[in-house]
Amino acid sequence: MPSFKNGDVEIAYLDQGEGDPIVLVHGFASTKEMNWVNPSWFTTLTRAGYRVIALDDRGHGASAKLYDPADYDTEKMADDVRALMDHLGIARADVMGYSMGARITAFLALRHPERVRSAILGGLGMHLIDGVGLPTTIADALEAPSLADVTDKQGRTFRAFADQTKSDLRALAACIRGSRQVMSREEFSSLKPPVLIAIGTKDDVAGSAHDLAALIPRAKALDIPDRDHMLAVGDKVYKAGVLEFLNQRP
């Protein structure tokens, strides 16, 4: 599996297909395979004629594991995406993130608007601005001796998921404590690229897609019917909406 270093941090990635590039940024406690390969995003996008690149966020998958929450500041994680594009010689790309990956995508679009052709924010709405969706009690669940010791419902869900993926629990706990930056309304309203915000109608983590989209005239909201935060990522409505958005953006 290819990788590169952004400073001292090794980042693993996949790069498939030919055509206009799109970079995919996965969510908390996931991996490029779980978020993008297994739900057929790579297949969908390469068949549509795109070059598809996805990284493992720092602390996740095959990328470097770090244990200081400061290393997971959203600005630093966005810079990993910028550095990956530099490594691959990609000047400008569509970028799609899910959940935490959407937060990273938004910050990348804010700091490097010239690099982001469009920004697709999946699983993250108004909580980009008015607070992060996942509580720090999830970090406590990740640091518990075992799943049996976790009583918090949401904490149990993420601990079970992390155990299933054989993730580094200490790295994930540091990540959720360190990557809680929010964006002001003024900052979000100033974003230059076209924006699509796609959220499941049963998602109780993301915040409103429509309220966030209303802050930018050229932003669009996409409802993913009857899907919660975990299930929306692979939904056919989400895929069709993204392809339509990509076909229409400048």
CSV table of C-alpha atoms in Angstrom, one decimal:
chain,number,residue,atom,x,y,z
A,1,MET,CA,0.0,0.0,0.0
A,2,PRO,CA,1.5,3.4,-1.0
A,3,SER,CA,2.2,6.0,1.7
A,4,PHE,CA,4.1,9.3,2.1
A,5,LYS,CA,5.2,11.5,4.9
A,6,ASN,CA,3.8,14.9,5.8
A,7,GLY,CA,6.6,16.0,8.1
A,8,ASP,CA,7.1,13.0,10.4
A,9,VAL,CA,3.6,11.7,10.0
A,10,GLU,CA,3.2,8.8,7.6
A,11,ILE,CA,0.0,8.7,5.7
A,12,ALA,CA,-1.3,5.7,3.8
A,13,TYR,CA,-3.5,6.1,0.7
A,14,LEU,CA,-5.1,4.5,-2.3
A,15,ASP,CA,-5.1,6.0,-5.8
A,16,GLN,CA,-7.2,4.4,-8.6
A,17,GLY,CA,-8.7,5.3,-11.9
A,18,GLU,CA,-8.1,8.0,-14.4
A,19,GLY,CA,-9.8,11.4,-15.1
A,20,ASP,CA,-10.6,14.4,-12.9
A,21,PRO,CA,-9.3,13.7,-9.4
A,22,ILE,CA,-11.5,13.4,-6.3
A,23,VAL,CA,-10.1,13.0,-2.8
A,24,LEU,CA,-12.0,11.1,-0.2
A,25,VAL,CA,-11.6,11.7,3.6
A,26,HIS,CA,-13.1,9.2,5.9
A,27,GLY,CA,-14.8,9.7,9.3
A,28,PHE,CA,-13.8,9.1,12.9
A,29,ALA,CA,-12.8,5.5,13.8
A,30,SER,CA,-13.2,4.4,10.1
A,31,THR,CA,-10.6,3.8,7.4
A,32,LYS,CA,-10.4,4.4,3.6
A,33,GLU,CA,-11.5,0.8,3.0
A,34,MET,CA,-14.5,0.9,5.4
A,35,ASN,CA,-15.8,4.3,4.4
A,36,TRP,CA,-15.0,4.3,0.6
A,37,VAL,CA,-13.9,0.9,-0.8
A,38,ASN,CA,-16.4,-1.5,0.9
A,39,PRO,CA,-19.5,0.7,0.2
A,40,SER,CA,-18.5,0.8,-3.5
A,41,TRP,CA,-17.6,4.5,-3.7
A,42,PHE,CA,-14.4,3.6,-5.5
A,43,THR,CA,-16.3,1.5,-8.0
A,44,THR,CA,-19.0,4.2,-8.5
A,45,LEU,CA,-16.6,7.0,-9.0
A,46,THR,CA,-14.0,5.2,-11.2
A,47,ARG,CA,-16.8,3.9,-13.4
A,48,ALA,CA,-18.0,7.5,-13.7
A,49,GLY,CA,-14.6,8.5,-15.0
A,50,TYR,CA,-12.9,9.9,-12.0
A,51,ARG,CA,-9.4,9.3,-10.5
A,52,VAL,CA,-10.2,8.4,-6.9
A,53,ILE,CA,-7.8,9.0,-4.1
A,54,ALA,CA,-8.5,8.2,-0.4
A,55,LEU,CA,-6.2,8.5,2.6
A,56,ASP,CA,-6.2,6.9,6.1
A,57,ASP,CA,-6.5,9.9,8.4
A,58,ARG,CA,-3.6,10.1,10.9
A,59,GLY,CA,-4.3,7.8,13.8
A,60,HIS,CA,-6.4,5.5,11.6
A,61,GLY,CA,-6.0,2.5,9.4
A,62,ALA,CA,-2.4,2.1,8.1
A,63,SER,CA,-1.4,5.7,8.8
A,64,ALA,CA,0.8,6.8,11.8
A,65,LYS,CA,-0.7,6.5,15.3
A,66,LEU,CA,-0.2,9.6,17.5
A,67,TYR,CA,-1.2,10.0,21.1
A,68,ASP,CA,-1.2,13.7,21.8
A,69,PRO,CA,-4.6,15.3,21.1
A,70,ALA,CA,-2.9,18.4,19.7
A,71,ASP,CA,-1.6,16.3,16.8
A,72,TYR,CA,-5.3,15.9,15.7
A,73,ASP,CA,-6.2,19.5,15.3
A,74,THR,CA,-8.4,19.7,12.3
A,75,GLU,CA,-6.1,22.2,10.6
A,76,LYS,CA,-3.3,19.6,10.8
A,77,MET,CA,-5.5,16.8,9.4
A,78,ALA,CA,-6.6,19.1,6.6
A,79,ASP,CA,-2.9,19.8,5.9
A,80,ASP,CA,-2.4,16.0,5.4
A,81,VAL,CA,-4.9,16.1,2.6
A,82,ARG,CA,-3.1,19.1,1.1
A,83,ALA,CA,0.2,17.3,1.4
A,84,LEU,CA,-1.2,14.2,-0.3
A,85,MET,CA,-2.3,16.3,-3.2
A,86,ASP,CA,1.2,17.8,-3.4
A,87,HIS,CA,2.7,14.3,-3.2
A,88,LEU,CA,0.6,13.1,-6.2
A,89,GLY,CA,1.1,16.4,-8.2
A,90,ILE,CA,-2.6,17.3,-8.0
A,91,ALA,CA,-3.1,21.0,-8.1
A,92,ARG,CA,-6.9,21.0,-7.7
A,93,ALA,CA,-9.5,18.3,-6.9
A,94,ASP,CA,-13.0,17.7,-5.8
A,95,VAL,CA,-12.9,16.7,-2.1
A,96,MET,CA,-15.5,14.6,-0.3
A,97,GLY,CA,-15.4,13.9,3.4
A,98,TYR,CA,-17.7,12.1,5.8
A,99,SER,CA,-18.4,13.2,9.4
A,100,MET,CA,-15.0,14.1,10.8
A,101,GLY,CA,-13.7,13.9,7.2
A,102,ALA,CA,-16.3,16.5,6.2
A,103,ARG,CA,-14.9,18.8,8.9
A,104,ILE,CA,-11.4,18.3,7.5
A,105,THR,CA,-12.7,19.0,4.0
A,106,ALA,CA,-14.4,22.2,5.1
A,107,PHE,CA,-11.2,23.4,6.7
A,108,LEU,CA,-9.2,22.5,3.7
A,109,ALA,CA,-11.6,24.5,1.5
A,110,LEU,CA,-11.2,27.5,3.9
A,111,ARG,CA,-7.4,27.5,4.0
A,112,HIS,CA,-6.7,26.4,0.5
A,113,PRO,CA,-9.7,27.4,-1.7
A,114,GLU,CA,-7.5,27.2,-4.8
A,115,ARG,CA,-7.0,23.5,-4.3
A,116,VAL,CA,-10.6,22.5,-3.8
A,117,ARG,CA,-12.7,22.4,-7.0
A,118,SER,CA,-15.8,21.4,-4.9
A,119,ALA,CA,-16.4,20.3,-1.3
A,120,ILE,CA,-18.8,17.5,-0.5
A,121,LEU,CA,-19.7,17.3,3.2
A,122,GLY,CA,-21.3,14.0,4.1
A,123,GLY,CA,-22.7,13.4,7.6
A,124,LEU,CA,-22.0,16.9,8.9
A,125,GLY,CA,-24.3,19.8,8.9
A,126,MET,CA,-24.7,22.7,11.4
A,127,HIS,CA,-22.5,20.9,13.9
A,128,LEU,CA,-19.6,22.1,11.8
A,129,ILE,CA,-20.5,25.5,13.3
A,130,ASP,CA,-22.4,25.1,16.5
A,131,GLY,CA,-20.5,22.2,18.0
A,132,VAL,CA,-19.1,18.8,17.1
A,133,GLY,CA,-21.5,15.9,16.9
A,134,LEU,CA,-19.6,13.3,18.9
A,135,PRO,CA,-19.2,13.8,22.6
A,136,THR,CA,-15.9,13.2,24.4
A,137,THR,CA,-17.5,10.4,26.4
A,138,ILE,CA,-16.6,8.3,23.3
A,139,ALA,CA,-12.9,8.8,24.3
A,140,ASP,CA,-13.7,7.5,27.7
A,141,ALA,CA,-15.4,4.4,26.1
A,142,LEU,CA,-12.3,3.8,23.9
A,143,GLU,CA,-10.1,3.9,27.0
A,144,ALA,CA,-12.2,1.6,29.1
A,145,PRO,CA,-10.7,-1.8,29.9
A,146,SER,CA,-13.2,-3.6,27.7
A,147,LEU,CA,-16.5,-3.2,25.9
A,148,ALA,CA,-18.3,-4.7,28.9
A,149,ASP,CA,-17.1,-1.8,31.0
A,150,VAL,CA,-18.8,0.8,28.7
A,151,THR,CA,-22.4,1.8,29.8
A,152,ASP,CA,-22.9,4.8,27.5
A,153,LYS,CA,-24.9,3.7,24.5
A,154,GLN,CA,-23.1,5.8,21.9
A,155,GLY,CA,-19.8,5.0,23.5
A,156,ARG,CA,-20.5,1.3,23.2
A,157,THR,CA,-21.3,1.7,19.5
A,158,PHE,CA,-18.0,3.3,18.8
A,159,ARG,CA,-16.0,1.0,21.1
A,160,ALA,CA,-17.5,-2.1,19.4
A,161,PHE,CA,-16.8,-0.6,16.0
A,162,ALA,CA,-13.2,0.2,17.0
A,163,ASP,CA,-12.7,-3.3,18.4
A,164,GLN,CA,-14.1,-4.8,15.2
A,165,THR,CA,-11.7,-2.8,13.0
A,166,LYS,CA,-8.8,-3.6,15.4
A,167,SER,CA,-8.1,0.1,15.7
A,168,ASP,CA,-5.5,1.7,18.0
A,169,LEU,CA,-7.9,2.8,20.9
A,170,ARG,CA,-5.4,5.3,22.4
A,171,ALA,CA,-4.9,7.0,19.1
A,172,LEU,CA,-8.6,7.3,18.5
A,173,ALA,CA,-9.2,8.7,22.0
A,174,ALA,CA,-6.6,11.3,21.4
A,175,CYS,CA,-8.2,12.1,18.0
A,176,ILE,CA,-11.7,12.7,19.3
A,177,ARG,CA,-10.3,15.0,22.0
A,178,GLY,CA,-8.1,16.9,19.6
A,179,SER,CA,-10.2,17.3,16.5
A,180,ARG,CA,-13.1,19.4,17.9
A,181,GLN,CA,-12.5,22.6,16.1
A,182,VAL,CA,-15.6,24.5,14.8
A,183,MET,CA,-15.9,27.0,12.0
A,184,SER,CA,-17.6,30.4,12.4
A,185,ARG,CA,-20.6,31.3,10.3
A,186,GLU,CA,-18.5,34.0,8.6
A,187,GLU,CA,-15.8,31.5,7.7
A,188,PHE,CA,-18.2,29.0,6.3
A,189,SER,CA,-20.1,31.7,4.3
A,190,SER,CA,-16.8,32.8,2.8
A,191,LEU,CA,-16.0,29.4,1.3
A,192,LYS,CA,-15.3,29.7,-2.4
A,193,PRO,CA,-15.9,26.2,-3.9
A,194,PRO,CA,-19.3,24.8,-4.6
A,195,VAL,CA,-20.6,22.8,-1.6
A,196,LEU,CA,-22.9,19.8,-1.3
A,197,ILE,CA,-24.1,18.8,2.2
A,198,ALA,CA,-25.5,15.2,2.3
A,199,ILE,CA,-27.0,13.9,5.5
A,200,GLY,CA,-29.3,11.0,6.4
A,201,THR,CA,-32.8,12.0,7.5
A,202,LYS,CA,-32.4,9.9,10.7
A,203,ASP,CA,-28.9,11.2,11.5
A,204,ASP,CA,-28.9,12.6,15.0
A,205,VAL,CA,-25.2,13.4,15.0
A,206,ALA,CA,-24.6,15.8,12.1
A,207,GLY,CA,-26.9,18.8,12.6
A,208,SER,CA,-29.1,20.3,9.9
A,209,ALA,CA,-27.9,20.1,6.3
A,210,HIS,CA,-30.4,22.7,5.1
A,211,ASP,CA,-29.5,25.2,7.8
A,212,LEU,CA,-25.8,24.9,6.9
A,213,ALA,CA,-26.5,25.1,3.1
A,214,ALA,CA,-28.6,28.3,3.7
A,215,LEU,CA,-25.4,30.1,4.7
A,216,ILE,CA,-24.0,29.9,1.1
A,217,PRO,CA,-26.1,30.7,-1.9
A,218,ARG,CA,-24.3,28.1,-4.1
A,219,ALA,CA,-24.5,25.3,-1.5
A,220,LYS,CA,-26.9,22.5,-1.9
A,221,ALA,CA,-28.4,20.1,0.7
A,222,LEU,CA,-29.1,16.5,-0.1
A,223,ASP,CA,-31.4,14.4,2.2
A,224,ILE,CA,-30.6,10.7,2.3
A,225,PRO,CA,-34.0,9.1,3.2
A,226,ASP,CA,-34.3,6.9,6.2
A,227,ARG,CA,-30.6,6.6,6.9
A,228,ASP,CA,-28.8,7.3,10.2
A,229,HIS,CA,-25.2,8.5,10.6
A,230,MET,CA,-23.7,5.1,10.2
A,231,LEU,CA,-25.8,3.8,7.3
A,232,ALA,CA,-26.0,6.9,5.1
A,233,VAL,CA,-22.4,6.6,3.8
A,234,GLY,CA,-23.1,3.8,1.3
A,235,ASP,CA,-26.6,4.8,0.3
A,236,LYS,CA,-27.5,4.9,-3.4
A,237,VAL,CA,-29.3,8.2,-3.0
A,238,TYR,CA,-26.1,9.7,-1.7
A,239,LYS,CA,-24.0,8.3,-4.6
A,240,ALA,CA,-26.5,9.5,-7.2
A,241,GLY,CA,-26.7,12.9,-5.6
A,242,VAL,CA,-22.9,13.2,-5.6
A,243,LEU,CA,-22.6,12.2,-9.2
A,244,GLU,CA,-25.2,14.7,-10.2
A,245,PHE,CA,-23.5,17.4,-8.2
A,246,LEU,CA,-20.1,16.6,-9.8
A,247,ASN,CA,-21.7,16.7,-13.3
A,248,GLN,CA,-23.1,20.2,-12.6
A,249,ARG,CA,-20.4,22.0,-10.7
A,250,PRO,CA,-18.1,24.3,-12.7
